[in-house]
């Protein structure tokens, strides 16, 4: 219904996760220490080999990201976060945003997709 492409969807979800915009206020998928800032931290953590994903439950609905070197639990995640690493198309977009020069592109793409969804029902301003 939002008419989003896969790259737009990745940018939107990653941006909302970085800003801590979960519907229930949970910390799941918030892979940053700078909650509220529009950063590409979600993607850098998601694609990093510094973390090991451990299932929290038998159904595999929630996960803990633990540092490989220390074993210390660092972040919590859900299955919807895991798909960005396991689906090849979504992973490719996530890797672009996670790159050293990916932050500027991510911010530009997030702003563009945010504007797109906010204007979807604004028939009074369409051309």
mmCIF file with all atom_site columns, C-alpha atoms in Angstrom:
data_model
loop_
_atom_site.group_PDB
_atom_site.id
_atom_site.type_symbol
_atom_site.label_atom_id
_atom_site.label_alt_id
_atom_site.label_comp_id
_atom_site.label_asym_id
_atom_site.label_entity_id
_atom_site.label_seq_id
_atom_site.pdbx_PDB_ins_code
_atom_site.Cartn_x
_atom_site.Cartn_y
_atom_site.Cartn_z
_atom_site.occupancy
_atom_site.B_iso_or_equiv
_atom_site.pdbx_formal_charge
_atom_site.auth_seq_id
_atom_site.auth_comp_id
_atom_site.auth_asym_id
_atom_site.auth_atom_id
_atom_site.pdbx_PDB_model_num
ATOM 1   C CA . UNK A 1 1   ? 0.000  0.000   0.000  1.00 0.00 ? 1   UNK A CA 1
ATOM 2   C CA . UNK A 1 2   ? 2.954  2.318   0.515  1.00 0.00 ? 2   UNK A CA 1
ATOM 3   C CA . UNK A 1 3   ? 4.218  1.656   -3.026 1.00 0.00 ? 3   UNK A CA 1
ATOM 4   C CA . UNK A 1 4   ? 7.807  1.275   -1.826 1.00 0.00 ? 4   UNK A CA 1
ATOM 5   C CA . UNK A 1 5   ? 10.641 -0.413  -3.661 1.00 0.00 ? 5   UNK A CA 1
ATOM 6   C CA . UNK A 1 6   ? 12.967 -2.731  -1.742 1.00 0.00 ? 6   UNK A CA 1
ATOM 7   C CA . UNK A 1 7   ? 15.689 -0.054  -1.356 1.00 0.00 ? 7   UNK A CA 1
ATOM 8   C CA . UNK A 1 8   ? 13.105 2.465   -0.131 1.00 0.00 ? 8   UNK A CA 1
ATOM 9   C CA . UNK A 1 9   ? 11.777 -0.037  2.390  1.00 0.00 ? 9   UNK A CA 1
ATOM 10  C CA . UNK A 1 10  ? 15.308 -0.746  3.687  1.00 0.00 ? 10  UNK A CA 1
ATOM 11  C CA . UNK A 1 11  ? 16.050 2.966   4.111  1.00 0.00 ? 11  UNK A CA 1
ATOM 12  C CA . UNK A 1 12  ? 12.744 3.588   5.883  1.00 0.00 ? 12  UNK A CA 1
ATOM 13  C CA . UNK A 1 13  ? 13.037 0.717   8.354  1.00 0.00 ? 13  UNK A CA 1
ATOM 14  C CA . UNK A 1 14  ? 16.711 1.399   9.060  1.00 0.00 ? 14  UNK A CA 1
ATOM 15  C CA . UNK A 1 15  ? 16.039 5.061   9.716  1.00 0.00 ? 15  UNK A CA 1
ATOM 16  C CA . UNK A 1 16  ? 13.116 4.393   12.002 1.00 0.00 ? 16  UNK A CA 1
ATOM 17  C CA . UNK A 1 17  ? 15.145 1.797   13.911 1.00 0.00 ? 17  UNK A CA 1
ATOM 18  C CA . UNK A 1 18  ? 18.057 4.238   14.305 1.00 0.00 ? 18  UNK A CA 1
ATOM 19  C CA . UNK A 1 19  ? 15.703 6.872   15.691 1.00 0.00 ? 19  UNK A CA 1
ATOM 20  C CA . UNK A 1 20  ? 14.114 4.410   18.123 1.00 0.00 ? 20  UNK A CA 1
ATOM 21  C CA . UNK A 1 21  ? 10.664 4.574   16.548 1.00 0.00 ? 21  UNK A CA 1
ATOM 22  C CA . UNK A 1 22  ? 9.273  1.202   17.662 1.00 0.00 ? 22  UNK A CA 1
ATOM 23  C CA . UNK A 1 23  ? 5.545  1.071   18.147 1.00 0.00 ? 23  UNK A CA 1
ATOM 24  C CA . UNK A 1 24  ? 5.856  -0.306  21.674 1.00 0.00 ? 24  UNK A CA 1
ATOM 25  C CA . UNK A 1 25  ? 8.965  1.578   22.764 1.00 0.00 ? 25  UNK A CA 1
ATOM 26  C CA . UNK A 1 26  ? 11.028 -1.613  22.895 1.00 0.00 ? 26  UNK A CA 1
ATOM 27  C CA . UNK A 1 27  ? 14.769 -1.714  22.297 1.00 0.00 ? 27  UNK A CA 1
ATOM 28  C CA . UNK A 1 28  ? 14.508 -4.462  19.671 1.00 0.00 ? 28  UNK A CA 1
ATOM 29  C CA . UNK A 1 29  ? 16.324 -3.471  16.488 1.00 0.00 ? 29  UNK A CA 1
ATOM 30  C CA . UNK A 1 30  ? 17.841 -0.352  18.016 1.00 0.00 ? 30  UNK A CA 1
ATOM 31  C CA . UNK A 1 31  ? 21.475 -1.023  17.080 1.00 0.00 ? 31  UNK A CA 1
ATOM 32  C CA . UNK A 1 32  ? 22.915 2.293   18.201 1.00 0.00 ? 32  UNK A CA 1
ATOM 33  C CA . UNK A 1 33  ? 24.007 4.244   21.232 1.00 0.00 ? 33  UNK A CA 1
ATOM 34  C CA . UNK A 1 34  ? 22.802 7.458   19.567 1.00 0.00 ? 34  UNK A CA 1
ATOM 35  C CA . UNK A 1 35  ? 19.044 6.793   19.616 1.00 0.00 ? 35  UNK A CA 1
ATOM 36  C CA . UNK A 1 36  ? 17.126 9.611   17.980 1.00 0.00 ? 36  UNK A CA 1
ATOM 37  C CA . UNK A 1 37  ? 19.866 10.545  15.523 1.00 0.00 ? 37  UNK A CA 1
ATOM 38  C CA . UNK A 1 38  ? 19.488 9.603   11.874 1.00 0.00 ? 38  UNK A CA 1
ATOM 39  C CA . UNK A 1 39  ? 22.600 7.454   11.519 1.00 0.00 ? 39  UNK A CA 1
ATOM 40  C CA . UNK A 1 40  ? 23.524 4.373   9.540  1.00 0.00 ? 40  UNK A CA 1
ATOM 41  C CA . UNK A 1 41  ? 24.399 2.506   12.767 1.00 0.00 ? 41  UNK A CA 1
ATOM 42  C CA . UNK A 1 42  ? 21.573 0.015   12.168 1.00 0.00 ? 42  UNK A CA 1
ATOM 43  C CA . UNK A 1 43  ? 23.268 -1.109  8.967  1.00 0.00 ? 43  UNK A CA 1
ATOM 44  C CA . UNK A 1 44  ? 26.839 -1.113  10.268 1.00 0.00 ? 44  UNK A CA 1
ATOM 45  C CA . UNK A 1 45  ? 25.883 -3.359  13.191 1.00 0.00 ? 45  UNK A CA 1
ATOM 46  C CA . UNK A 1 46  ? 23.619 -5.523  11.036 1.00 0.00 ? 46  UNK A CA 1
ATOM 47  C CA . UNK A 1 47  ? 26.387 -6.285  8.538  1.00 0.00 ? 47  UNK A CA 1
ATOM 48  C CA . UNK A 1 48  ? 29.246 -6.443  11.048 1.00 0.00 ? 48  UNK A CA 1
ATOM 49  C CA . UNK A 1 49  ? 31.023 -9.711  11.734 1.00 0.00 ? 49  UNK A CA 1
ATOM 50  C CA . UNK A 1 50  ? 31.826 -8.401  15.227 1.00 0.00 ? 50  UNK A CA 1
ATOM 51  C CA . UNK A 1 51  ? 28.480 -9.723  16.478 1.00 0.00 ? 51  UNK A CA 1
ATOM 52  C CA . UNK A 1 52  ? 26.985 -13.162 16.829 1.00 0.00 ? 52  UNK A CA 1
ATOM 53  C CA . UNK A 1 53  ? 23.212 -13.573 16.563 1.00 0.00 ? 53  UNK A CA 1
ATOM 54  C CA . UNK A 1 54  ? 21.846 -15.854 19.291 1.00 0.00 ? 54  UNK A CA 1
ATOM 55  C CA . UNK A 1 55  ? 18.239 -17.036 19.445 1.00 0.00 ? 55  UNK A CA 1
ATOM 56  C CA . UNK A 1 56  ? 16.427 -15.986 22.605 1.00 0.00 ? 56  UNK A CA 1
ATOM 57  C CA . UNK A 1 57  ? 13.545 -18.402 22.115 1.00 0.00 ? 57  UNK A CA 1
ATOM 58  C CA . UNK A 1 58  ? 12.924 -21.729 20.384 1.00 0.00 ? 58  UNK A CA 1
ATOM 59  C CA . UNK A 1 59  ? 10.732 -20.129 17.725 1.00 0.00 ? 59  UNK A CA 1
ATOM 60  C CA . UNK A 1 60  ? 13.532 -17.754 16.724 1.00 0.00 ? 60  UNK A CA 1
ATOM 61  C CA . UNK A 1 61  ? 11.407 -14.636 17.084 1.00 0.00 ? 61  UNK A CA 1
ATOM 62  C CA . UNK A 1 62  ? 13.913 -12.603 19.118 1.00 0.00 ? 62  UNK A CA 1
ATOM 63  C CA . UNK A 1 63  ? 17.694 -12.560 19.120 1.00 0.00 ? 63  UNK A CA 1
ATOM 64  C CA . UNK A 1 64  ? 20.568 -11.195 21.137 1.00 0.00 ? 64  UNK A CA 1
ATOM 65  C CA . UNK A 1 65  ? 23.551 -9.718  19.339 1.00 0.00 ? 65  UNK A CA 1
ATOM 66  C CA . UNK A 1 66  ? 26.626 -10.521 21.384 1.00 0.00 ? 66  UNK A CA 1
ATOM 67  C CA . UNK A 1 67  ? 30.169 -9.375  20.741 1.00 0.00 ? 67  UNK A CA 1
ATOM 68  C CA . UNK A 1 68  ? 32.206 -12.217 19.263 1.00 0.00 ? 68  UNK A CA 1
ATOM 69  C CA . UNK A 1 69  ? 35.338 -11.158 21.142 1.00 0.00 ? 69  UNK A CA 1
ATOM 70  C CA . UNK A 1 70  ? 33.735 -10.693 24.560 1.00 0.00 ? 70  UNK A CA 1
ATOM 71  C CA . UNK A 1 71  ? 30.503 -12.687 24.411 1.00 0.00 ? 71  UNK A CA 1
ATOM 72  C CA . UNK A 1 72  ? 28.782 -9.689  25.985 1.00 0.00 ? 72  UNK A CA 1
ATOM 73  C CA . UNK A 1 73  ? 25.155 -9.090  24.950 1.00 0.00 ? 73  UNK A CA 1
ATOM 74  C CA . UNK A 1 74  ? 25.008 -5.787  23.104 1.00 0.00 ? 74  UNK A CA 1
ATOM 75  C CA . UNK A 1 75  ? 21.695 -5.440  21.245 1.00 0.00 ? 75  UNK A CA 1
ATOM 76  C CA . UNK A 1 76  ? 18.301 -7.123  20.910 1.00 0.00 ? 76  UNK A CA 1
ATOM 77  C CA . UNK A 1 77  ? 16.743 -7.943  17.539 1.00 0.00 ? 77  UNK A CA 1
ATOM 78  C CA . UNK A 1 78  ? 13.664 -9.526  15.979 1.00 0.00 ? 78  UNK A CA 1
ATOM 79  C CA . UNK A 1 79  ? 13.090 -11.729 12.965 1.00 0.00 ? 79  UNK A CA 1
ATOM 80  C CA . UNK A 1 80  ? 12.249 -8.641  10.949 1.00 0.00 ? 80  UNK A CA 1
ATOM 81  C CA . UNK A 1 81  ? 15.784 -7.337  11.592 1.00 0.00 ? 81  UNK A CA 1
ATOM 82  C CA . UNK A 1 82  ? 17.304 -10.674 10.633 1.00 0.00 ? 82  UNK A CA 1
ATOM 83  C CA . UNK A 1 83  ? 15.751 -10.533 7.165  1.00 0.00 ? 83  UNK A CA 1
ATOM 84  C CA . UNK A 1 84  ? 17.997 -7.601  6.230  1.00 0.00 ? 84  UNK A CA 1
ATOM 85  C CA . UNK A 1 85  ? 20.980 -9.892  6.623  1.00 0.00 ? 85  UNK A CA 1
ATOM 86  C CA . UNK A 1 86  ? 19.511 -13.066 5.156  1.00 0.00 ? 86  UNK A CA 1
ATOM 87  C CA . UNK A 1 87  ? 17.689 -11.804 2.051  1.00 0.00 ? 87  UNK A CA 1
ATOM 88  C CA . UNK A 1 88  ? 20.201 -11.153 -0.725 1.00 0.00 ? 88  UNK A CA 1
ATOM 89  C CA . UNK A 1 89  ? 18.446 -8.101  -2.200 1.00 0.00 ? 89  UNK A CA 1
ATOM 90  C CA . UNK A 1 90  ? 17.885 -6.427  1.165  1.00 0.00 ? 90  UNK A CA 1
ATOM 91  C CA . UNK A 1 91  ? 21.403 -7.343  2.306  1.00 0.00 ? 91  UNK A CA 1
ATOM 92  C CA . UNK A 1 92  ? 22.927 -5.666  -0.760 1.00 0.00 ? 92  UNK A CA 1
ATOM 93  C CA . UNK A 1 93  ? 21.141 -2.391  0.029  1.00 0.00 ? 93  UNK A CA 1
ATOM 94  C CA . UNK A 1 94  ? 22.069 -2.658  3.720  1.00 0.00 ? 94  UNK A CA 1
ATOM 95  C CA . UNK A 1 95  ? 25.729 -3.100  2.795  1.00 0.00 ? 95  UNK A CA 1
ATOM 96  C CA . UNK A 1 96  ? 25.667 0.061   0.677  1.00 0.00 ? 96  UNK A CA 1
ATOM 97  C CA . UNK A 1 97  ? 24.293 2.037   3.623  1.00 0.00 ? 97  UNK A CA 1
ATOM 98  C CA . UNK A 1 98  ? 26.772 0.377   6.019  1.00 0.00 ? 98  UNK A CA 1
ATOM 99  C CA . UNK A 1 99  ? 29.809 1.373   3.962  1.00 0.00 ? 99  UNK A CA 1
ATOM 100 C CA . UNK A 1 100 ? 32.163 4.119   5.115  1.00 0.00 ? 100 UNK A CA 1
ATOM 101 C CA . UNK A 1 101 ? 30.629 6.597   2.690  1.00 0.00 ? 101 UNK A CA 1
ATOM 102 C CA . UNK A 1 102 ? 27.093 5.215   3.018  1.00 0.00 ? 102 UNK A CA 1
ATOM 103 C CA . UNK A 1 103 ? 25.813 7.594   5.691  1.00 0.00 ? 103 UNK A CA 1
ATOM 104 C CA . UNK A 1 104 ? 25.173 10.554  3.362  1.00 0.00 ? 104 UNK A CA 1
ATOM 105 C CA . UNK A 1 105 ? 23.428 8.346   0.816  1.00 0.00 ? 105 UNK A CA 1
ATOM 106 C CA . UNK A 1 106 ? 21.326 6.744   3.530  1.00 0.00 ? 106 UNK A CA 1
ATOM 107 C CA . UNK A 1 107 ? 20.185 10.099  4.935  1.00 0.00 ? 107 UNK A CA 1
ATOM 108 C CA . UNK A 1 108 ? 19.313 11.373  1.447  1.00 0.00 ? 108 UNK A CA 1
ATOM 109 C CA . UNK A 1 109 ? 17.377 8.185   0.632  1.00 0.00 ? 109 UNK A CA 1
ATOM 110 C CA . UNK A 1 110 ? 15.578 8.165   3.992  1.00 0.00 ? 110 UNK A CA 1
ATOM 111 C CA . UNK A 1 111 ? 14.422 11.765  3.586  1.00 0.00 ? 111 UNK A CA 1
ATOM 112 C CA . UNK A 1 112 ? 13.196 10.999  0.069  1.00 0.00 ? 112 UNK A CA 1
ATOM 113 C CA . UNK A 1 113 ? 11.204 7.922   1.119  1.00 0.00 ? 113 UNK A CA 1
ATOM 114 C CA . UNK A 1 114 ? 9.849  9.667   4.234  1.00 0.00 ? 114 UNK A CA 1
ATOM 115 C CA . UNK A 1 115 ? 8.557  12.486  2.066  1.00 0.00 ? 115 UNK A CA 1
ATOM 116 C CA . UNK A 1 116 ? 7.056  9.939   -0.332 1.00 0.00 ? 116 UNK A CA 1
ATOM 117 C CA . UNK A 1 117 ? 5.019  8.155   2.317  1.00 0.00 ? 117 UNK A CA 1
ATOM 118 C CA . UNK A 1 118 ? 3.958  11.360  4.044  1.00 0.00 ? 118 UNK A CA 1
ATOM 119 C CA . UNK A 1 119 ? 2.600  12.698  0.749  1.00 0.00 ? 119 UNK A CA 1
ATOM 120 C CA . UNK A 1 120 ? 0.781  9.520   -0.338 1.00 0.00 ? 120 UNK A CA 1
ATOM 121 C CA . UNK A 1 121 ? -2.607 10.706  0.901  1.00 0.00 ? 121 UNK A CA 1
ATOM 122 C CA . UNK A 1 122 ? -2.042 14.415  0.263  1.00 0.00 ? 122 UNK A CA 1
ATOM 123 C CA . UNK A 1 123 ? -4.140 14.807  -2.849 1.00 0.00 ? 123 UNK A CA 1
ATOM 124 C CA . UNK A 1 124 ? -4.346 18.541  -2.253 1.00 0.00 ? 124 UNK A CA 1
ATOM 125 C CA . UNK A 1 125 ? -0.616 19.066  -3.021 1.00 0.00 ? 125 UNK A CA 1
ATOM 126 C CA . UNK A 1 126 ? -0.051 16.605  -5.861 1.00 0.00 ? 126 UNK A CA 1
ATOM 127 C CA . UNK A 1 127 ? 0.699  17.914  -9.296 1.00 0.00 ? 127 UNK A CA 1
#
